[in-house]
Amino acid sequence: MKNLFVRVCFFMTSFIKRYIILLLYISGFSQANDLDIGEVSLDRLYFGLYGKEFVKTDSAYAFNSSTLRLGALLSKKFNNQIKIRSFALMKFETSEPIKSNGSFEFVYQVDALNRLQLGYVGTAFSELRPNPLTPESQTEYSTQSKIPGAKPTLKYFRELKHFSSLTTSLSYDHSLLGYQLKFSNKNLALGFQLEKHNVIGAVEYHLKNYSSISVYNFSRSEFNQALIYSFKEYLFYVEGEINSGQISQNFEIGVRSNFTNHAYPIKGFLGLSYNNFDKMISGQLFIHFKESFFKRVMQ
């Protein structure tokens, strides 16, 4: 038994030595040939704080909530056509467990007009929502949140003439195969998602000072609408939901006063809103670092 143990130890020692030598050989071979597969690029950083103070008008009950978001987007380029791209986002919210959001995708740039993406990423329909690493996403309207988010997806992008584009995608999530499509140009974006018997459509329209966002869920007979108007540093909005002919409990009207601090790299808004069905007034504070600040940091 002792001799057998010695032989086993000798075999393992020899195997480990050979394995290490092999690794060193491969490493040396790679370095000798300078196998550079590109650089990792930090494409975006995000930091934002969103706080709300609520007061119920029918009982004077008051409470508050705050949300802190931290995120980064990185990409690794292999050549002029192929790269890996991923983002990670952490959400810290009052009285809620820490949440995360992210994506990981392979990107193949076929040519200047065509692109393929594969991975856990936003679908063509999800692109109608703001990018998670933007201030617009942290303060998105309830109407926008009705659009489904990222899924395991194969996506194809085609740039068309006259500042327009077409994106289609196939997704597979929880044993459900889905098809999505989005068309957009300078002022208009429209899309839909078909997943089994569930169909959702959305339309966004933007002018200089006016925006309209509409989402309709055909299976639930649910219609959501948001109207936004900007005037100087102020933004006014109203949104609501109609479900099977009945107005539901998220009808809201609000105003925001946008600000930019020139002494510090921050911007945001102070807001006030009223929800007619919840009988609730909300005071809001939103502050985030400017993108220009992070660009200087990343240089």
Coordinates of C-alpha atoms in Angstrom, one line a residue:
M1 CA 0.0 0.0 0.0
K2 CA 2.9 2.4 0.9
N3 CA 4.6 1.7 -2.4
L4 CA 1.3 2.3 -4.3
F5 CA 0.9 5.7 -2.5
V6 CA 4.4 6.7 -3.4
R7 CA 3.8 5.8 -7.1
V8 CA 0.6 7.8 -7.2
C9 CA 2.3 10.8 -5.6
F10 CA 5.2 10.5 -8.1
F11 CA 2.7 10.3 -11.1
M12 CA 0.8 13.3 -9.9
T13 CA 4.0 15.3 -9.4
S14 CA 5.2 14.4 -12.9
F15 CA 1.8 15.3 -14.4
I16 CA 1.7 18.7 -12.7
K17 CA 5.2 19.5 -13.8
R18 CA 4.4 18.6 -17.4
Y19 CA 1.2 20.7 -17.3
I20 CA 3.1 23.7 -16.0
I21 CA 5.8 23.3 -18.6
L22 CA 3.1 23.1 -21.3
L23 CA 1.4 26.2 -20.1
L24 CA 4.7 28.1 -20.0
Y25 CA 5.5 26.9 -23.5
I26 CA 2.1 28.0 -24.8
S27 CA 2.5 31.4 -23.0
G28 CA 5.9 31.9 -24.4
F29 CA 4.8 30.9 -27.9
S30 CA 1.9 33.4 -27.7
Q31 CA 4.2 36.2 -26.5
A32 CA 6.8 35.4 -29.1
N33 CA 4.2 35.8 -31.9
D34 CA 2.6 38.9 -30.3
L35 CA -1.0 37.6 -30.5
D36 CA -2.7 40.9 -29.8
I37 CA -6.5 40.4 -29.9
G38 CA -7.4 44.1 -29.3
E39 CA -8.0 46.5 -26.4
V40 CA -10.6 46.7 -23.8
S41 CA -12.4 50.0 -24.0
L42 CA -14.4 51.7 -21.3
D43 CA -17.2 53.2 -23.4
R44 CA -19.5 54.6 -20.7
L45 CA -19.8 55.2 -17.0
Y46 CA -22.9 56.2 -15.1
F47 CA -23.7 57.5 -11.6
G48 CA -27.1 58.8 -10.7
L49 CA -29.2 59.4 -7.5
Y50 CA -33.0 59.7 -7.7
G51 CA -35.0 60.6 -4.5
K52 CA -38.7 61.0 -4.0
E53 CA -40.9 62.3 -1.1
F54 CA -44.5 61.1 -1.1
V55 CA -47.5 62.6 0.7
K56 CA -51.0 61.1 0.5
T57 CA -53.5 63.9 0.3
D58 CA -56.3 61.8 1.9
S59 CA -54.4 60.9 5.0
A60 CA -51.3 63.2 5.2
Y61 CA -49.2 60.0 5.4
A62 CA -45.7 60.8 4.2
F63 CA -42.8 58.5 3.2
N64 CA -39.8 58.6 0.9
S65 CA -37.6 56.4 -1.4
S66 CA -34.2 56.8 -3.0
T67 CA -32.5 55.0 -5.8
L68 CA -28.8 55.0 -6.6
R69 CA -27.4 53.6 -9.9
L70 CA -23.9 52.7 -10.7
G71 CA -22.9 51.2 -14.1
A72 CA -20.2 50.8 -16.8
L73 CA -20.1 49.7 -20.4
L74 CA -17.0 47.9 -21.7
S75 CA -16.1 46.5 -25.1
K76 CA -13.2 44.4 -26.4
K77 CA -12.4 44.8 -30.1
F78 CA -10.8 41.8 -32.0
N79 CA -10.7 43.5 -35.4
N80 CA -12.6 46.1 -37.4
Q81 CA -15.6 43.8 -37.6
I82 CA -15.8 41.7 -34.4
K83 CA -16.1 42.8 -30.8
I84 CA -17.5 41.8 -27.4
R85 CA -19.6 44.3 -25.5
S86 CA -21.0 44.2 -22.0
F87 CA -22.4 46.4 -19.4
A88 CA -23.1 46.0 -15.7
L89 CA -25.4 48.1 -13.6
M90 CA -26.2 48.0 -9.8
K91 CA -29.3 49.5 -8.4
F92 CA -29.5 50.4 -4.7
E93 CA -33.0 51.3 -3.6
T94 CA -34.6 52.1 -0.2
S95 CA -36.1 49.1 1.6
E96 CA -35.4 46.9 -1.5
P97 CA -32.7 44.3 -2.1
I98 CA -29.8 45.2 -4.3
K99 CA -30.7 44.7 -7.9
S100 CA -28.6 44.3 -11.0
N101 CA -28.9 44.7 -14.8
G102 CA -26.5 43.9 -17.5
S103 CA -25.8 42.4 -20.9
F104 CA -23.2 40.5 -22.8
E105 CA -23.1 40.3 -26.6
F106 CA -21.0 39.5 -29.6
V107 CA -21.2 42.2 -32.3
Y108 CA -20.3 41.6 -35.9
Q109 CA -20.2 44.7 -38.1
V110 CA -20.9 43.3 -41.5
D111 CA -20.3 46.6 -43.2
A112 CA -21.1 50.3 -42.7
L113 CA -24.9 49.6 -43.0
N114 CA -25.4 46.1 -41.5
R115 CA -24.7 44.7 -38.0
L116 CA -25.4 41.4 -36.2
Q117 CA -25.6 41.1 -32.4
L118 CA -25.9 37.9 -30.4
G119 CA -26.2 37.5 -26.6
Y120 CA -28.1 38.6 -23.6
V121 CA -29.1 42.0 -24.9
G122 CA -32.0 44.3 -25.5
T123 CA -34.3 43.2 -28.3
A124 CA -35.2 45.4 -31.3
F125 CA -38.4 46.3 -29.4
S126 CA -36.5 47.0 -26.1
E127 CA -34.6 49.7 -27.9
L128 CA -37.7 51.9 -27.7
R129 CA -36.8 52.2 -24.0
P130 CA -33.9 54.4 -22.9
N131 CA -30.5 52.7 -22.5
P132 CA -30.1 51.5 -18.9
L133 CA -26.8 53.5 -18.6
T134 CA -28.5 56.9 -19.2
P135 CA -30.4 59.4 -16.9
E136 CA -33.5 58.9 -19.1
S137 CA -33.6 55.2 -18.0
Q138 CA -33.4 55.9 -14.3
T139 CA -36.3 58.4 -14.6
E140 CA -38.2 56.7 -17.4
Y141 CA -42.0 57.1 -17.6
S142 CA -44.4 54.4 -16.5
T143 CA -45.5 54.0 -20.1
Q144 CA -41.9 53.2 -21.2
S145 CA -41.6 50.5 -18.5
K146 CA -44.3 48.5 -20.2
I147 CA -41.9 47.6 -23.0
P148 CA -40.0 44.3 -22.1
G149 CA -36.3 44.4 -21.5
A150 CA -33.3 42.3 -22.4
K151 CA -33.4 38.6 -23.3
P152 CA -31.2 36.0 -25.0
T153 CA -31.4 37.5 -28.5
L154 CA -30.1 37.4 -32.1
K155 CA -30.5 40.9 -33.5
Y156 CA -29.9 42.4 -37.0
F157 CA -29.6 46.1 -37.7
R158 CA -29.9 47.7 -41.1
E159 CA -29.3 51.4 -41.7
L160 CA -31.6 52.8 -44.4
K161 CA -31.6 56.0 -46.4
H162 CA -32.7 59.4 -45.1
F163 CA -31.5 59.0 -41.4
S164 CA -33.7 55.9 -40.8
S165 CA -32.9 52.3 -39.7
L166 CA -34.6 48.9 -39.3
T167 CA -33.9 46.4 -36.5
T168 CA -35.3 42.9 -36.3
S169 CA -34.5 40.3 -33.6
L170 CA -35.4 36.8 -32.4
S171 CA -35.4 36.0 -28.7
Y172 CA -35.8 32.9 -26.6
D173 CA -36.7 33.2 -23.0
H174 CA -38.5 30.9 -20.5
S175 CA -39.2 28.5 -23.4
L176 CA -40.9 31.3 -25.4
L177 CA -39.7 32.2 -28.9
G178 CA -40.3 35.9 -29.7
Y179 CA -40.0 38.1 -32.7
Q180 CA -39.4 41.8 -32.5
L181 CA -39.1 44.7 -35.0
K182 CA -38.3 48.4 -34.8
F183 CA -38.3 51.1 -37.4
S184 CA -36.9 54.6 -36.6
N185 CA -35.9 57.8 -38.2
K186 CA -35.1 61.3 -36.9
N187 CA -38.5 62.0 -35.3
L188 CA -40.4 58.6 -35.3
A189 CA -39.8 55.2 -33.8
L190 CA -42.3 52.3 -33.9
G191 CA -42.0 48.6 -33.1
F192 CA -43.8 45.5 -31.9
Q193 CA -43.1 42.2 -30.2
L194 CA -44.8 38.9 -31.0
E195 CA -44.4 36.2 -28.4
K196 CA -46.7 33.2 -28.6
H197 CA -50.2 34.8 -28.4
N198 CA -49.0 38.1 -26.8
V199 CA -48.5 41.1 -29.1
I200 CA -47.2 44.5 -27.9
G201 CA -46.8 47.5 -30.1
A202 CA -45.3 51.0 -29.4
V203 CA -44.9 54.3 -31.1
E204 CA -42.7 57.2 -30.1
Y205 CA -42.8 60.6 -31.8
H206 CA -40.5 63.5 -31.0
L207 CA -40.5 67.1 -32.1
K208 CA -38.4 70.0 -30.9
N209 CA -40.4 70.6 -27.7
Y210 CA -43.0 67.8 -27.8
S211 CA -42.8 64.0 -27.3
S212 CA -45.5 61.3 -27.4
I213 CA -45.0 57.7 -26.2
S214 CA -47.8 55.1 -26.8
V215 CA -47.7 51.4 -25.8
Y216 CA -50.5 48.9 -26.5
N217 CA -50.7 45.4 -25.2
F218 CA -53.2 43.5 -27.4
S219 CA -53.6 40.4 -25.2
R220 CA -54.4 42.6 -22.1
S221 CA -56.3 45.3 -24.0
E222 CA -54.1 47.7 -22.2
F223 CA -53.1 51.1 -23.6
N224 CA -50.5 53.4 -22.0
Q225 CA -49.9 57.0 -23.1
A226 CA -47.3 59.6 -22.1
L227 CA -47.3 63.2 -23.4
I228 CA -44.2 65.4 -22.7
Y229 CA -43.7 69.1 -23.4
S230 CA -40.5 71.1 -22.8
F231 CA -40.4 74.8 -22.3
K232 CA -37.0 76.4 -21.5
E233 CA -35.7 74.6 -18.4
Y234 CA -39.1 73.2 -17.6
L235 CA -40.6 69.8 -18.6
F236 CA -44.4 69.1 -18.3
Y237 CA -45.8 65.6 -18.6
V238 CA -49.0 63.7 -18.3
E239 CA -49.5 59.9 -18.6
G240 CA -52.1 57.3 -17.9
E241 CA -53.4 53.8 -18.6
I242 CA -56.6 52.5 -20.1
N243 CA -57.3 48.8 -19.4
S244 CA -60.3 47.1 -21.0
G245 CA -62.1 50.5 -21.2
Q246 CA -61.4 51.5 -17.6
I247 CA -58.8 54.1 -16.5
S248 CA -56.5 52.4 -14.1
Q249 CA -54.6 53.8 -11.1
N250 CA -51.5 55.3 -12.7
F251 CA -52.8 58.5 -14.2
E252 CA -50.2 61.1 -13.4
I253 CA -49.4 64.7 -14.1
G254 CA -46.1 66.4 -13.3
V255 CA -43.5 69.2 -13.9
R256 CA -39.7 69.1 -13.7
S257 CA -37.3 72.0 -13.5
N258 CA -34.0 70.9 -15.1
F259 CA -30.7 72.3 -13.9
T260 CA -27.0 72.2 -14.9
N261 CA -24.3 73.2 -12.5
H262 CA -21.4 74.8 -14.3
A263 CA -19.0 74.8 -11.3
Y264 CA -19.5 71.0 -10.8
P265 CA -19.9 68.2 -13.4
I266 CA -23.5 67.5 -12.4
K267 CA -27.0 68.0 -13.8
G268 CA -30.5 66.9 -13.0
F269 CA -34.0 68.2 -12.0
L270 CA -36.4 69.1 -9.3
G271 CA -39.8 67.7 -9.8
L272 CA -43.4 67.7 -8.5
S273 CA -46.1 65.3 -9.6
Y274 CA -49.7 64.3 -8.6
N275 CA -51.3 60.9 -9.0
N276 CA -55.1 61.4 -9.2
F277 CA -56.0 57.8 -8.3
D278 CA -53.4 57.2 -5.6
K279 CA -54.2 60.6 -4.1
M280 CA -50.5 61.2 -3.8
I281 CA -48.2 64.2 -4.3
S282 CA -44.5 63.4 -5.0
G283 CA -41.5 65.8 -4.7
Q284 CA -38.5 64.6 -6.7
L285 CA -34.8 65.3 -6.8
F286 CA -32.6 63.8 -9.5
I287 CA -28.9 64.4 -9.9
H288 CA -26.2 62.6 -12.0
F289 CA -22.7 63.2 -13.3
K290 CA -22.5 64.7 -16.8
E291 CA -21.3 62.4 -19.5
S292 CA -18.6 65.0 -20.4
F293 CA -17.1 64.5 -16.9
F294 CA -16.7 60.7 -17.4
K295 CA -15.2 61.3 -20.9
R296 CA -12.5 63.4 -19.3
V297 CA -11.9 60.7 -16.7
M298 CA -11.7 57.9 -19.3
Q299 CA -9.1 59.8 -21.4

